[in-house]
Structures are given as structure tokens and as C-alpha cells.
Amino acid sequence: MKITVRDAAVLAIVASHARAALSVDFGSTDSIKAAAKTVAANLMGYYKGDQPGETPGILPGPPPHGAYYWWEGGALWGTIIDYWHYTGDTTYNDETQRSLVFQANSPANNFMPPNWTASLGNDDQGFWGMSAMLAAESNFQNPPEDQPQWLALAQAVFNTQASRWDTKYCAGGLRWQIPLSNNGYNYKNSIANAVFFNIAARLARYTGNSSYADWATKTWDWTVAMGYIDADYNIFDGAHTDFNCTDINRAQFSYTAAAFIQGAGFMYSFTNGAQFWADHLQYLTNRTLEVFFPRGIMKEVACELENLNQCTADMLSYKGYVHRWLASTTLLAPFMHDTIMPVLLSSAKGMAQSCRDDSGTCGFRWDRGGYDGVTGAGQQMNALGALTSLLVQGDKKAPVTNNTGGTSIGDPSAGAGTDVVTEGEEKKISTTDKIVSWVVTGIIAFLCGLWTIFMITDVLEGPRRTWQGPMDDGHGRRNRNGFRLE
Ligand SMILES: *[C@@H]1O[C@H](CO)[C@@H](O)[C@H](O)[C@H]1NC(C)=O
Ligand SMILES: *[C@@H]1O[C@H](CO)[C@@H](O)[C@H](O)[C@H]1NC(C)=O
Ligand SMILES: *[C@@H]1O[C@H](CO)[C@@H](O)[C@H](O)[C@H]1NC(C)=O
Ligand SMILES: *[C@@H]1O[C@H](CO)[C@@H](O)[C@H](O)[C@H]1NC(C)=O
Ligand SMILES: *[C@@H]1O[C@H](CO)[C@@H](O)[C@H](O)[C@H]1NC(C)=O
């Protein structure tokens, strides 16, 4: 094969792209911190909420006004709190405090601002709640007394969600969406329940109040009983109330597993090492590492396909949560350290290869040995989470409790009576719900029939996919067609 001048130029560019990466000496805490600082600055470039006329706390959105839904702002501040906690860099602390307080929805202070009702899922509210909880556990700067406090905010999220525990269908569980008019109200998904479990477990440990632990255990048991967590510790996306939650969509998303793992870590710590949680923690973590870290590098397997990236803006951000929550688990359940940390390290090395250069712009795919050009706030949170997660330092950085130096002020009844679904609305459901349910059932049956015909006529080629159609994850009221087509 003859190599022309042009080919040579192209090869040189490819080679230089392959070489360029974020330079990090993974043996040096200072080097990791320096890289994190660059990536954090790049991440905060996506945030406009501190500019005149913009809304504090949120990333540009929601679509069509920008790529990001409201919940991802909540996720951003959790990422930044960890960044501060592990590096000591306070640059973004004031904006973080202002943002969490601004979106808390004063005076209800329940993270349910009316602006975002159209995309308000229990998981969305819960992401803000987890960031408030993290602030309490990290002894992050407390807001002035006349403003909502971190612990009370997490309790408000817990209380409003506990009051939504719904036994009418599927013998329990949280629905995905909060307002009954939202698409997805009839879907009970694993992420909404994972986040509730996570917050309950953390409140138990922080406050020492075992009522929270009872709720965590109940939520875990329900998720297992419904088959959302199977015997091999796969965690599936969810199912519909129309089918009493038997039509399980078997797509697996990494952050759901990580939210359960971290919650189980808190339960392990709260119970002083109960065998029940030690066992679940090991099996679930091992399975999660197997599914989402092929060859030791994280991959969002449901949408990050070999030759096609189907991940939505939501899904592009999960890697960072997984790294951070697994790292945090090693502080709560130190016996998991040697299972988790080597994998987080090899994965972070893959991440560094995915960055364009030392400007700290990182791509999405971490297993290609180069930069894929797919950028966004989620990818930056991923990169930052991968770096800060390597800075866990045993007890020194372990989450505090009310008895071990935590200073956040709580309110056990926070959020009570502030929910959007009123009694009157609840009563209205029954008649309309029935009709909607019949229609939906009919449509789904029709589509399932079509699917069977496709299968029989072998129209589909290529690898079998468990999830057909626009990708969704529990955050896409948008393309939601979350029924199982398998
Ligand atoms: C709600 O939207 C209005 C109008 O855009 C804005 O002024 C306000 O700051 C928003 N509030 C929150 C909590 O986002
Ligand atoms: C719905 O599922 C729950 C839990 O599996 C079960 O206890 C209940 O009997 C089911 N209800 C109906 C109507 O099938
Ligand atoms: C936390 O500790 C303080 C001081 O010991 C105590 O006054 C407060 O009631 C405790 N709060 C909780 C939620 O247990
Ligand atoms: C413990 O938590 C439960 C659930 O939120 C609450 O009802 C109860 O008042 C709490 N108990 C104390 C002593 O704070
Ligand atoms: C989980 O993986 C670790 C490390 O690979 C191994 O030592 C441990 O035995 C595994 N635990 C279970 C329950 O499979």
C-alpha cells in the first residue's frame, strides 16, 4: 500500500489524537488534584446560572432550551461537593450553596419547584436530595439559619417520597413520576426506588433513627420481590402499574446499581456490619463491576454500543455517579476497598485517555484509548468524579454523622403536607386511570403483537437488543415508551 502525503498527514493527526490525553500521574495525589481542578473549571464552563438573567442552580435546559433536565443540576452540585471535599478547593462552594438553596423551593423546602413539575420524577427530586445529604455528611458550609438546612432538605425529600409509597399496584414501591399528569406516572422504576433507598439509609446513619433504616430495608425487599433485582444481582429498569409491574424492562443502567451499592454501604455501616448487607454488598458490587466495567473500564452498556452511541444527555452522565458512589462505599464498608479501588483506578486511566488534551475537555467513551469528541457537562462530571474518587482516604474523608462532627440541622417532619398530589387529585385518578389503563394496555398488546411478527419474520438483524426504540432511562418523559419488547 502506497502512503501518500495526505494519508501521512491524516495518520499523523490520528497519532497525535491518540497520544493527547489528560496527563495525570496516578501515583500522585497532587497530580490528581491538579487534573481535577482543570476538569472542574471546564465543567463549570457549562454552568450559566451565575450569569445575569439566568436561573441559579440549573444547567442549560430543559430541552428544547438546552440539553439538560433539572435533575442534572442537582447532580452537578453533588459532584462539586465531592470535588471540594477531596481536594480542598473552595472555588465553587458559594455557588453550590446558593444553588441548592435556590432550587429547594422555599418555603416548602422540598426540592419540588413548580417550574420543573413537568419533569418531576421521584428520582429527579431525589438527586437534589442526595446532594443535600452529601453536604450534611461532608460538613459542607451550612446556609444561614433563616435558610433551609442540608439535613432538613434530605428529610423533606424522604418524607414526601415515603408518603408516596404506593401499595395500590405492585404491592408497594415508588412510581417514577410524581404528578399524575406526567408521562411515566404509571411506571415504577428501579432508579426512583434506588434513590429513595439511598437517602433512607443515609438518614438512618446520620441521625441514628432506625425508622429510616426500616424504610430502606422495605424498599430493598420490595425491589427484590418484584424481580427488579434478580438472583444474579442484575438490576432492571422498571415495569408498569398497568401490568402490576410484571412487564419488566430489562435494560440495565449503571447509576441504579451504584445507588443501591452505596445505600447498602450505609446500611452496612449503620448496622455495624450486618451479614445481610455485607452479602448483598459483595454480590451486587461484583456483578456491577462485571456488567459495567468490561476490561476494567466503565461503559454505559445499555446505550454505549460497540458501533453506536445511543446515550441521551442523562445517560452520558452516569459514569461519574458510579465512580463516586463506589468510592464512598469503600469508606463505609472498608472490606470492599480491595474489590472496588483497583477497578476505579483502571477505569480512571481509561478516562484520562478519553480527554482531548490538558485543557481538561473529556470525551464519553473511555475504552477507546483516545478522544471521541462527544462532549458535555455529563462527560465532565464523569471525568471529575473519576479523579476525585481516587482521593478517598479512609476514615479521614468518611461521611460524618450527627454524633461524629456533623453540624447540619434537621427537622424530622420536614416537607410534610407540601406534596403536589392532593387528596382531591388522588380521588380523580380512579376513573380516568381505568380508561387510560385500558387504552395503554391495548396499545401495548398491539405493539407486542407487531414485535412478535418482526421476530418471526426475522426482520431484525444484528445483536439482540433488550431495548428497542429511543433510549430511555427513567429520565426521559420525552421519548418514553418504556415497555418490554422482548
Ligand atoms: C422559575 O422560573 C422563573 C422564570 O423563568 C425564574 O425567574 C425563577 O428563578 C425560576 N425558579 C426556580 C426555582 O428555578
Ligand atoms: C400484584 O402484585 C403483587 C406483588 O407481586 C401481588 O401481591 C398482587 O396479588 C398482585 N395483584 C394482582 C391484582 O395481580
Ligand atoms: C444532633 O446532635 C445535637 C447535639 O448533640 C442534638 O441536639 C440534636 O438533637 C441531634 N440531632 C439529631 C437529628 O439527632
Ligand atoms: C425518626 O424518623 C421518623 C421517620 O421520619 C420520624 O417520624 C420520627 O419522628 C423520628 N424520630 C425521632 C426521635 O426523631
Ligand atoms: C467479589 O469479588 C472479590 C474480588 O474479586 C472476591 O474476592 C469476592 O470473593 C467476591 N465475592 C463474592 C460474594 O462473589
Coordinates of C-alpha atoms and ligand atoms in Angstrom, one line a residue:
M1 CA 0.0 0.0 0.0
K2 CA 1.3 3.4 -1.0
I3 CA 1.1 6.1 1.6
T4 CA 0.5 9.5 0.0
V5 CA 1.4 12.7 1.6
R6 CA -2.2 13.2 2.5
D7 CA -2.5 9.8 4.2
A8 CA 0.6 10.5 6.1
A9 CA -0.9 13.8 7.3
V10 CA -4.1 12.1 8.4
L11 CA -2.1 9.4 10.2
A12 CA -0.1 12.0 12.0
I13 CA -3.3 13.7 13.2
V14 CA -4.7 10.4 14.3
A15 CA -1.5 9.5 16.1
S16 CA -1.4 12.9 17.8
H17 CA -5.0 12.5 18.9
A18 CA -4.2 9.1 20.2
R19 CA -1.3 10.5 22.2
A20 CA -3.1 13.5 23.5
A21 CA -4.8 12.9 26.8
L22 CA -5.2 14.4 30.2
S23 CA -1.7 14.0 31.8
V24 CA -2.1 12.6 35.3
D25 CA 0.4 10.8 37.4
F26 CA -2.0 8.4 39.1
G27 CA 0.6 7.7 41.8
S28 CA 0.5 11.4 42.9
T29 CA -2.3 13.0 44.9
D30 CA -1.1 16.4 43.8
S31 CA -1.2 15.5 40.2
I32 CA -4.7 14.0 40.5
K33 CA -5.9 17.2 42.3
A34 CA -4.3 19.4 39.6
A35 CA -6.1 17.4 36.8
A36 CA -9.3 17.6 38.8
K37 CA -9.0 21.4 39.0
T38 CA -8.7 21.7 35.3
V39 CA -11.6 19.3 34.6
A40 CA -13.8 21.1 37.2
A41 CA -13.1 24.5 35.6
N42 CA -14.0 23.0 32.2
L43 CA -17.2 21.5 33.8
M44 CA -18.2 24.8 35.3
G45 CA -18.0 26.4 31.9
Y46 CA -21.3 24.6 31.1
Y47 CA -23.0 26.3 34.1
K48 CA -24.6 29.7 33.3
G49 CA -26.8 30.0 36.4
D50 CA -24.4 32.6 37.9
Q51 CA -24.9 35.0 35.0
P52 CA -27.5 37.8 34.9
G53 CA -30.9 36.7 33.8
E54 CA -30.1 33.0 34.2
T55 CA -31.7 30.7 36.7
P56 CA -29.3 29.7 39.6
G57 CA -28.7 26.0 40.2
I58 CA -29.5 24.5 36.8
L59 CA -27.6 23.5 33.8
P60 CA -28.9 25.0 30.5
G61 CA -32.3 23.4 29.8
P62 CA -34.6 21.7 30.0
P63 CA -34.9 20.7 26.3
P64 CA -35.6 22.5 24.0
H65 CA -34.0 25.4 25.9
G66 CA -30.8 23.4 26.5
A67 CA -29.5 19.8 26.8
Y68 CA -30.0 19.3 30.5
Y69 CA -33.0 18.4 32.6
W70 CA -33.4 19.9 36.1
W71 CA -32.2 16.9 38.0
E72 CA -28.7 17.2 36.4
G73 CA -28.2 20.5 38.2
G74 CA -28.7 18.6 41.4
A75 CA -26.2 16.0 40.3
L76 CA -23.7 18.8 39.4
W77 CA -23.7 20.2 42.9
G78 CA -23.1 16.7 44.5
T79 CA -20.2 16.3 42.1
I80 CA -18.8 19.7 43.2
I81 CA -19.2 19.0 46.9
D82 CA -17.2 15.8 46.5
Y83 CA -14.6 17.8 44.5
W84 CA -14.3 20.3 47.3
H85 CA -14.3 17.6 50.0
Y86 CA -11.5 15.6 48.4
T87 CA -9.3 18.4 47.1
G88 CA -10.0 21.3 49.5
D89 CA -10.6 23.7 46.6
T90 CA -13.4 26.0 47.7
T91 CA -13.8 27.9 44.4
Y92 CA -17.3 26.7 43.7
N93 CA -18.6 26.4 47.3
D94 CA -20.6 29.6 47.5
E95 CA -22.3 28.9 44.1
T96 CA -23.1 25.4 45.3
Q97 CA -24.7 26.6 48.5
R98 CA -26.7 29.3 46.6
S99 CA -27.8 26.7 44.0
L100 CA -29.1 24.1 46.4
V101 CA -30.9 26.7 48.5
F102 CA -32.4 28.4 45.4
Q103 CA -33.8 25.2 44.0
A104 CA -35.0 24.0 47.3
N105 CA -38.4 25.6 46.7
S106 CA -38.8 27.9 49.7
P107 CA -40.8 27.9 51.9
A108 CA -41.8 24.3 51.3
N109 CA -38.1 23.4 51.0
N110 CA -38.8 20.0 49.5
F111 CA -36.9 20.2 46.1
M112 CA -40.2 20.4 44.1
P113 CA -40.1 23.8 42.5
P114 CA -43.2 24.4 40.4
N115 CA -41.0 25.4 37.4
W116 CA -40.0 21.8 37.0
T117 CA -43.2 20.0 37.6
A118 CA -43.4 18.8 34.0
S119 CA -40.2 16.7 34.5
L120 CA -40.5 16.0 38.2
G121 CA -39.8 12.3 39.0
N122 CA -39.1 10.9 42.4
D123 CA -35.5 10.3 41.1
D124 CA -35.2 13.9 39.9
Q125 CA -36.2 15.2 43.3
G126 CA -34.1 12.5 44.9
F127 CA -30.9 13.6 43.1
W128 CA -31.2 17.1 44.7
G129 CA -31.9 15.3 48.0
M130 CA -28.8 13.2 47.7
S131 CA -26.7 16.3 47.1
A132 CA -28.2 18.0 50.2
M133 CA -27.5 14.8 52.2
L134 CA -23.9 14.7 50.9
A135 CA -23.5 18.3 52.0
A136 CA -24.6 17.3 55.6
E137 CA -22.3 14.3 55.6
S138 CA -19.3 16.3 54.3
N139 CA -19.9 19.1 56.8
F140 CA -20.2 21.4 53.8
Q141 CA -20.7 25.1 54.8
N142 CA -24.2 25.5 56.3
P143 CA -26.6 28.1 54.9
P144 CA -27.6 31.0 57.3
E145 CA -30.2 30.0 59.9
D146 CA -33.1 31.5 58.1
Q147 CA -32.5 29.4 55.0
P148 CA -33.1 25.7 54.5
Q149 CA -30.5 23.3 56.1
W150 CA -29.0 20.3 54.4
L151 CA -30.2 17.6 56.7
A152 CA -33.8 19.0 56.8
L153 CA -33.8 19.2 53.0
A154 CA -32.9 15.5 52.7
Q155 CA -35.5 14.7 55.3
A156 CA -38.1 16.6 53.3
V157 CA -37.3 14.6 50.2
F158 CA -37.5 11.4 52.3
N159 CA -40.8 12.4 53.9
T160 CA -42.5 13.4 50.7
Q161 CA -41.4 10.2 49.0
A162 CA -42.3 7.9 51.9
S163 CA -45.8 9.4 51.7
R164 CA -45.9 8.4 48.0
W165 CA -45.2 4.8 48.7
D166 CA -48.0 3.2 46.8
T167 CA -49.5 -0.2 47.7
K168 CA -52.4 0.0 45.3
Y169 CA -50.3 -1.5 42.5
C170 CA -47.4 -3.9 42.6
A171 CA -47.7 -4.3 46.4
G172 CA -45.6 -1.1 47.0
G173 CA -42.8 0.9 45.6
L174 CA -42.4 4.4 44.3
R175 CA -43.7 5.5 40.9
W176 CA -41.3 7.1 38.6
Q177 CA -43.1 10.4 38.1
I178 CA -44.6 12.5 40.9
P179 CA -47.5 14.4 39.2
L180 CA -50.1 12.0 37.9
S181 CA -50.4 14.0 34.7
N182 CA -46.8 13.3 33.8
N183 CA -45.9 10.6 31.3
G184 CA -44.4 7.8 33.3
Y185 CA -46.7 8.1 36.3
N186 CA -47.7 4.6 35.6
Y187 CA -44.1 3.3 35.6
K188 CA -42.4 2.1 38.8
N189 CA -38.7 2.1 38.1
S190 CA -35.7 0.9 39.9
I191 CA -33.8 4.2 39.9
A192 CA -36.6 6.1 41.8
N193 CA -36.6 3.3 44.4
A194 CA -32.8 3.1 44.5
V195 CA -32.5 6.8 45.3
F196 CA -35.2 6.6 48.0
F197 CA -33.4 3.6 49.5
N198 CA -30.1 5.5 49.3
I199 CA -31.5 8.6 51.1
A200 CA -33.2 6.5 53.7
A201 CA -30.1 4.5 54.5
R202 CA -28.0 7.7 54.8
L203 CA -30.6 9.4 57.1
A204 CA -30.5 6.3 59.3
R205 CA -26.8 6.5 59.7
Y206 CA -26.6 10.3 60.0
T207 CA -29.4 10.6 62.6
G208 CA -29.3 7.2 64.2
N209 CA -33.1 6.9 63.8
S210 CA -33.9 3.4 62.8
S211 CA -37.3 4.3 61.2
Y212 CA -35.2 5.4 58.2
A213 CA -33.4 2.0 58.2
D214 CA -36.8 0.2 58.2
W215 CA -37.8 2.1 55.1
A216 CA -34.5 1.3 53.4
T217 CA -34.9 -2.4 54.2
K218 CA -38.5 -2.4 53.0
T219 CA -37.5 -0.7 49.7
W220 CA -34.7 -3.2 49.1
D221 CA -37.0 -6.1 49.8
W222 CA -39.7 -4.8 47.5
T223 CA -37.2 -4.2 44.7
V224 CA -36.0 -7.8 45.0
A225 CA -39.5 -9.2 45.4
M226 CA -40.6 -7.6 42.2
G227 CA -37.7 -9.1 40.3
Y228 CA -36.2 -5.7 39.5
I229 CA -33.1 -7.1 41.2
D230 CA -32.7 -10.7 40.1
A231 CA -30.9 -13.7 41.6
D232 CA -27.7 -12.7 39.8
Y233 CA -27.9 -9.1 41.1
N234 CA -28.7 -7.6 37.7
I235 CA -30.9 -4.6 38.3
F236 CA -33.6 -3.9 35.6
D237 CA -35.1 -0.6 34.7
G238 CA -38.7 -1.0 35.8
A239 CA -42.3 -2.0 34.9
H240 CA -45.8 -0.6 34.7
T241 CA -48.7 -0.4 37.1
D242 CA -50.9 -1.4 34.2
F243 CA -49.4 -4.8 34.4
N244 CA -49.0 -4.9 38.2
C245 CA -45.2 -4.4 37.5
T246 CA -44.8 -7.8 35.7
D247 CA -43.8 -6.3 32.3
I248 CA -40.2 -5.8 33.3
N249 CA -38.0 -3.7 31.0
R250 CA -34.7 -5.5 31.3
A251 CA -32.4 -2.6 30.4
Q252 CA -29.7 -2.0 33.0
F253 CA -28.3 1.4 33.9
S254 CA -25.2 1.8 35.9
Y255 CA -26.3 4.5 38.3
T256 CA -29.2 2.4 39.6
A257 CA -26.8 -0.3 40.7
A258 CA -24.4 2.3 42.2
A259 CA -27.2 4.0 44.2
F260 CA -28.1 0.6 45.7
I261 CA -24.5 -0.3 46.4
Q262 CA -23.8 3.0 48.2
G263 CA -27.1 2.7 50.1
A264 CA -26.2 -0.9 51.1
G265 CA -22.8 0.5 52.3
F266 CA -24.6 3.0 54.5
M267 CA -26.8 0.2 55.9
Y268 CA -23.7 -2.0 56.5
S269 CA -22.2 0.9 58.5
F270 CA -25.4 1.7 60.3
T271 CA -25.9 -1.9 61.4
N272 CA -22.3 -2.3 62.4
G273 CA -21.6 -4.8 59.7
A274 CA -24.8 -6.9 59.4
Q275 CA -24.2 -10.0 57.4
F276 CA -27.3 -9.3 55.3
W277 CA -25.8 -6.1 54.0
A278 CA -22.3 -7.5 53.7
D279 CA -23.5 -10.3 51.5
H280 CA -25.7 -8.1 49.3
L281 CA -22.9 -5.5 49.0
Q282 CA -20.4 -8.1 47.8
Y283 CA -22.7 -9.8 45.3
L284 CA -24.2 -6.6 43.9
T285 CA -20.8 -4.9 43.6
N286 CA -19.2 -7.8 41.9
R287 CA -22.0 -8.1 39.4
T288 CA -22.0 -4.4 38.8
L289 CA -18.2 -4.4 38.1
E290 CA -18.7 -7.3 35.8
V291 CA -21.5 -5.7 33.8
F292 CA -20.4 -2.1 33.6
F293 CA -16.6 -2.4 33.7
P294 CA -15.7 -4.7 30.9
R295 CA -11.9 -4.9 30.8
G296 CA -11.7 -2.7 33.9
I297 CA -13.1 0.4 32.2
M298 CA -16.5 1.8 32.7
K299 CA -19.0 1.6 29.9
E300 CA -22.8 2.5 30.0
V301 CA -23.6 -0.8 28.3
A302 CA -27.3 -0.3 27.6
C303 CA -26.6 2.6 25.2
E304 CA -22.9 2.8 24.6
L305 CA -22.9 0.1 21.9
E306 CA -19.9 -1.1 20.1
N307 CA -20.6 0.9 16.9
L308 CA -23.2 3.3 18.0
N309 CA -23.7 5.6 20.9
Q310 CA -27.4 5.8 21.8
C311 CA -26.9 7.5 25.2
T312 CA -29.1 10.5 26.0
A313 CA -27.7 13.6 27.8
D314 CA -28.9 12.0 31.0
M315 CA -27.2 8.7 30.3
L316 CA -24.0 10.4 29.3
S317 CA -23.6 11.5 33.0
Y318 CA -23.9 8.2 34.9
K319 CA -20.2 7.2 35.0
G320 CA -19.3 9.9 37.4
Y321 CA -22.0 8.9 39.9
V322 CA -20.9 5.3 39.7
H323 CA -17.3 6.1 40.4
R324 CA -18.2 8.5 43.3
W325 CA -20.7 6.2 45.0
L326 CA -18.5 3.2 44.7
A327 CA -15.6 5.1 46.2
S328 CA -17.8 6.3 49.0
T329 CA -18.8 2.7 49.7
T330 CA -15.2 1.8 50.5
L331 CA -15.3 4.3 53.3
L332 CA -18.5 2.8 54.8
A333 CA -17.6 -0.8 54.2
P334 CA -13.8 -0.9 54.2
F335 CA -13.8 -4.6 53.4
M336 CA -14.9 -3.7 49.9
H337 CA -11.9 -1.4 49.3
D338 CA -9.7 -4.0 47.5
T339 CA -12.5 -5.1 45.3
I340 CA -13.5 -1.6 44.2
M341 CA -10.5 0.6 44.1
P342 CA -8.3 -1.2 41.6
V343 CA -11.2 -1.1 39.1
L344 CA -11.9 2.6 39.7
L345 CA -8.2 3.2 39.1
S346 CA -8.0 1.3 35.8
S347 CA -11.3 3.0 34.7
A348 CA -9.9 6.5 35.6
K349 CA -6.9 5.7 33.5
G350 CA -9.2 4.9 30.6
M351 CA -11.0 8.2 31.3
A352 CA -7.7 10.2 31.1
Q353 CA -7.1 8.7 27.6
S354 CA -10.5 9.9 26.5
C355 CA -9.6 13.6 27.1
R356 CA -8.6 15.8 24.3
D357 CA -5.6 17.2 26.0
D358 CA -4.6 19.0 29.1
S359 CA -7.3 21.6 28.6
G360 CA -9.5 19.1 30.5
T361 CA -12.1 18.5 27.8
C362 CA -13.0 14.9 28.0
G363 CA -15.0 12.6 25.7
F364 CA -17.6 10.0 26.5
R365 CA -16.0 6.6 25.6
W366 CA -13.3 5.6 28.0
D367 CA -12.3 2.4 26.4
R368 CA -11.0 3.6 23.0
G369 CA -7.6 4.9 24.0
G370 CA -8.5 8.3 22.6
Y371 CA -10.8 11.3 22.4
D372 CA -14.2 10.7 20.8
G373 CA -15.2 14.3 20.5
V374 CA -18.5 13.6 22.3
T375 CA -18.5 16.3 25.0
G376 CA -20.9 17.8 27.5
A377 CA -21.5 18.6 31.2
G378 CA -22.2 14.9 31.9
Q379 CA -18.8 13.8 30.4
Q380 CA -17.1 16.5 32.5
M381 CA -18.8 15.3 35.7
N382 CA -17.8 11.8 34.8
A383 CA -14.1 12.8 34.4
L384 CA -14.2 14.8 37.6
G385 CA -15.9 12.0 39.5
A386 CA -13.4 9.5 38.3
L387 CA -10.5 11.7 39.5
T388 CA -11.9 12.8 42.9
S389 CA -12.9 9.2 43.7
L390 CA -9.2 8.3 43.7
L391 CA -8.7 10.6 46.6
V392 CA -10.7 8.7 49.2
Q393 CA -8.5 8.4 52.3
G394 CA -10.1 6.1 54.7
D395 CA -11.6 7.5 57.9
K396 CA -10.4 11.0 57.2
K397 CA -12.9 11.5 54.5
A398 CA -15.7 9.2 55.7
P399 CA -19.1 10.8 55.9
V400 CA -19.8 12.3 59.3
T401 CA -23.0 11.7 61.4
N402 CA -24.7 13.8 63.9
N403 CA -22.6 12.1 66.5
T404 CA -19.2 12.4 64.7
G405 CA -19.0 16.0 64.0
G406 CA -21.9 16.6 61.6
T407 CA -23.3 20.1 62.2
S408 CA -26.3 20.2 59.8
I409 CA -29.7 20.9 61.5
G410 CA -32.5 18.6 60.7
D411 CA -36.3 18.5 61.0
P412 CA -37.9 15.0 61.2
S413 CA -41.2 16.4 59.8
A414 CA -39.7 18.5 57.0
G415 CA -41.7 18.5 53.8
A416 CA -44.9 17.1 55.5
G417 CA -48.0 18.4 53.7
T418 CA -46.2 20.0 50.9
D419 CA -46.7 17.4 48.2
V420 CA -48.2 18.3 44.8
V421 CA -50.7 15.4 44.7
T422 CA -53.6 16.5 46.8
E423 CA -56.3 14.2 48.2
G424 CA -58.8 15.6 45.6
E425 CA -56.5 14.7 42.8
E426 CA -55.9 11.2 44.2
K427 CA -59.7 10.5 44.0
K428 CA -59.9 11.7 40.4
I429 CA -57.4 9.0 39.4
S430 CA -59.6 6.0 39.7
T431 CA -62.0 6.7 36.8
T432 CA -59.6 8.3 34.3
D433 CA -56.9 5.9 35.3
K434 CA -59.0 3.0 34.4
I435 CA -59.8 4.3 30.9
V436 CA -56.1 5.3 30.3
S437 CA -55.0 2.0 31.6
W438 CA -57.3 0.1 29.1
V439 CA -56.1 2.2 26.2
V440 CA -52.4 1.8 27.1
T441 CA -52.9 -1.9 27.6
G442 CA -54.5 -2.1 24.2
I443 CA -51.7 -0.2 22.5
I444 CA -49.0 -2.2 24.2
A445 CA -50.7 -5.5 23.3
F446 CA -50.9 -4.3 19.7
L447 CA -47.2 -3.4 19.7
C448 CA -46.2 -6.6 21.3
G449 CA -48.1 -8.4 18.6
L450 CA -46.2 -6.4 15.9
W451 CA -42.9 -7.2 17.7
T452 CA -43.7 -10.9 17.6
I453 CA -44.3 -10.7 13.8
F454 CA -41.0 -8.9 13.4
M455 CA -39.3 -11.7 15.4
I456 CA -40.9 -14.4 13.3
T457 CA -40.2 -12.8 10.0
D458 CA -36.6 -12.2 11.2
V459 CA -36.7 -8.5 10.2
L460 CA -34.2 -7.7 12.8
E461 CA -30.6 -8.3 12.2
G462 CA -27.5 -7.9 14.3
P463 CA -27.1 -8.5 18.0
R464 CA -30.3 -9.0 20.0
R465 CA -31.2 -5.8 21.9
T466 CA -33.2 -5.9 25.1
W467 CA -34.2 -2.3 24.5
Q468 CA -35.7 -1.2 21.2
G469 CA -36.6 2.3 20.3
P470 CA -35.5 5.6 21.7
M471 CA -33.3 5.0 24.6
D472 CA -34.7 5.9 28.0
D473 CA -33.5 5.6 31.5
G474 CA -36.0 6.9 33.9
H475 CA -35.4 10.4 33.0
G476 CA -36.9 10.7 29.6
R477 CA -40.5 11.8 29.8
R478 CA -39.6 12.8 26.3
N479 CA -39.2 9.5 24.4
R480 CA -40.8 7.3 27.0
N481 CA -42.1 4.1 25.5
G482 CA -40.9 2.0 28.4
F483 CA -42.5 -1.3 27.7
R484 CA -40.7 -4.5 27.3
L485 CA -40.4 -5.7 23.8
E486 CA -38.6 -8.9 24.3
Ligands
LIG1 C1 -38.6 29.7 37.8 O1 -38.7 30.3 36.6 C2 -38.7 31.8 36.7 C3 -39.0 32.3 35.3 O2 -38.0 31.8 34.4 C4 -37.4 32.2 37.2 O3 -37.4 33.6 37.4 C5 -37.2 31.6 38.6 O4 -35.9 31.9 39.1 C6 -37.3 30.0 38.5 N1 -37.2 29.4 39.8 C7 -36.5 28.3 40.0 C8 -36.6 27.8 41.4 O5 -35.9 27.7 39.2
LIG2 C1 -49.8 -7.5 42.1 O1 -48.5 -7.9 42.5 C2 -48.4 -8.1 43.9 C3 -47.0 -8.3 44.2 O2 -46.4 -9.3 43.4 C4 -49.3 -9.3 44.4 O3 -49.2 -9.4 45.7 C5 -50.7 -8.9 44.0 O4 -51.6 -10.0 44.3 C6 -50.8 -8.6 42.5 N1 -52.2 -8.1 42.2 C7 -52.9 -8.6 41.2 C8 -54.2 -8.0 41.0 O5 -52.5 -9.4 40.4
LIG3 C1 -27.7 16.0 66.9 O1 -26.9 16.3 68.0 C2 -27.3 17.5 68.6 C3 -26.2 17.8 69.7 O2 -25.9 16.7 70.4 C4 -28.7 17.3 69.2 O3 -29.1 18.5 69.9 C5 -29.7 17.0 68.1 O4 -30.9 16.7 68.6 C6 -29.2 15.9 67.3 N1 -30.0 15.8 66.1 C7 -30.4 14.6 65.6 C8 -31.1 14.7 64.3 O5 -30.3 13.6 66.2
LIG4 C1 -37.5 9.1 63.3 O1 -37.8 9.2 61.9 C2 -39.2 9.0 61.7 C3 -39.4 9.0 60.2 O2 -39.2 10.2 59.6 C4 -40.0 10.2 62.4 O3 -41.3 10.0 62.2 C5 -39.6 10.2 63.8 O4 -40.2 11.4 64.4 C6 -38.1 10.2 64.0 N1 -37.8 10.1 65.4 C7 -37.0 11.0 66.1 C8 -36.8 10.7 67.5 O5 -36.5 11.9 65.5
LIG5 C1 -16.3 -10.4 44.9 O1 -15.1 -10.2 44.2 C2 -14.0 -10.2 45.1 C3 -12.8 -9.7 44.3 O2 -12.8 -10.1 43.0 C4 -13.8 -11.6 45.6 O3 -12.7 -11.7 46.5 C5 -15.0 -12.0 46.4 O4 -14.9 -13.3 46.8 C6 -16.3 -11.8 45.5 N1 -17.4 -12.0 46.4 C7 -18.4 -12.8 46.0 C8 -19.6 -12.9 47.0 O5 -18.5 -13.3 44.9

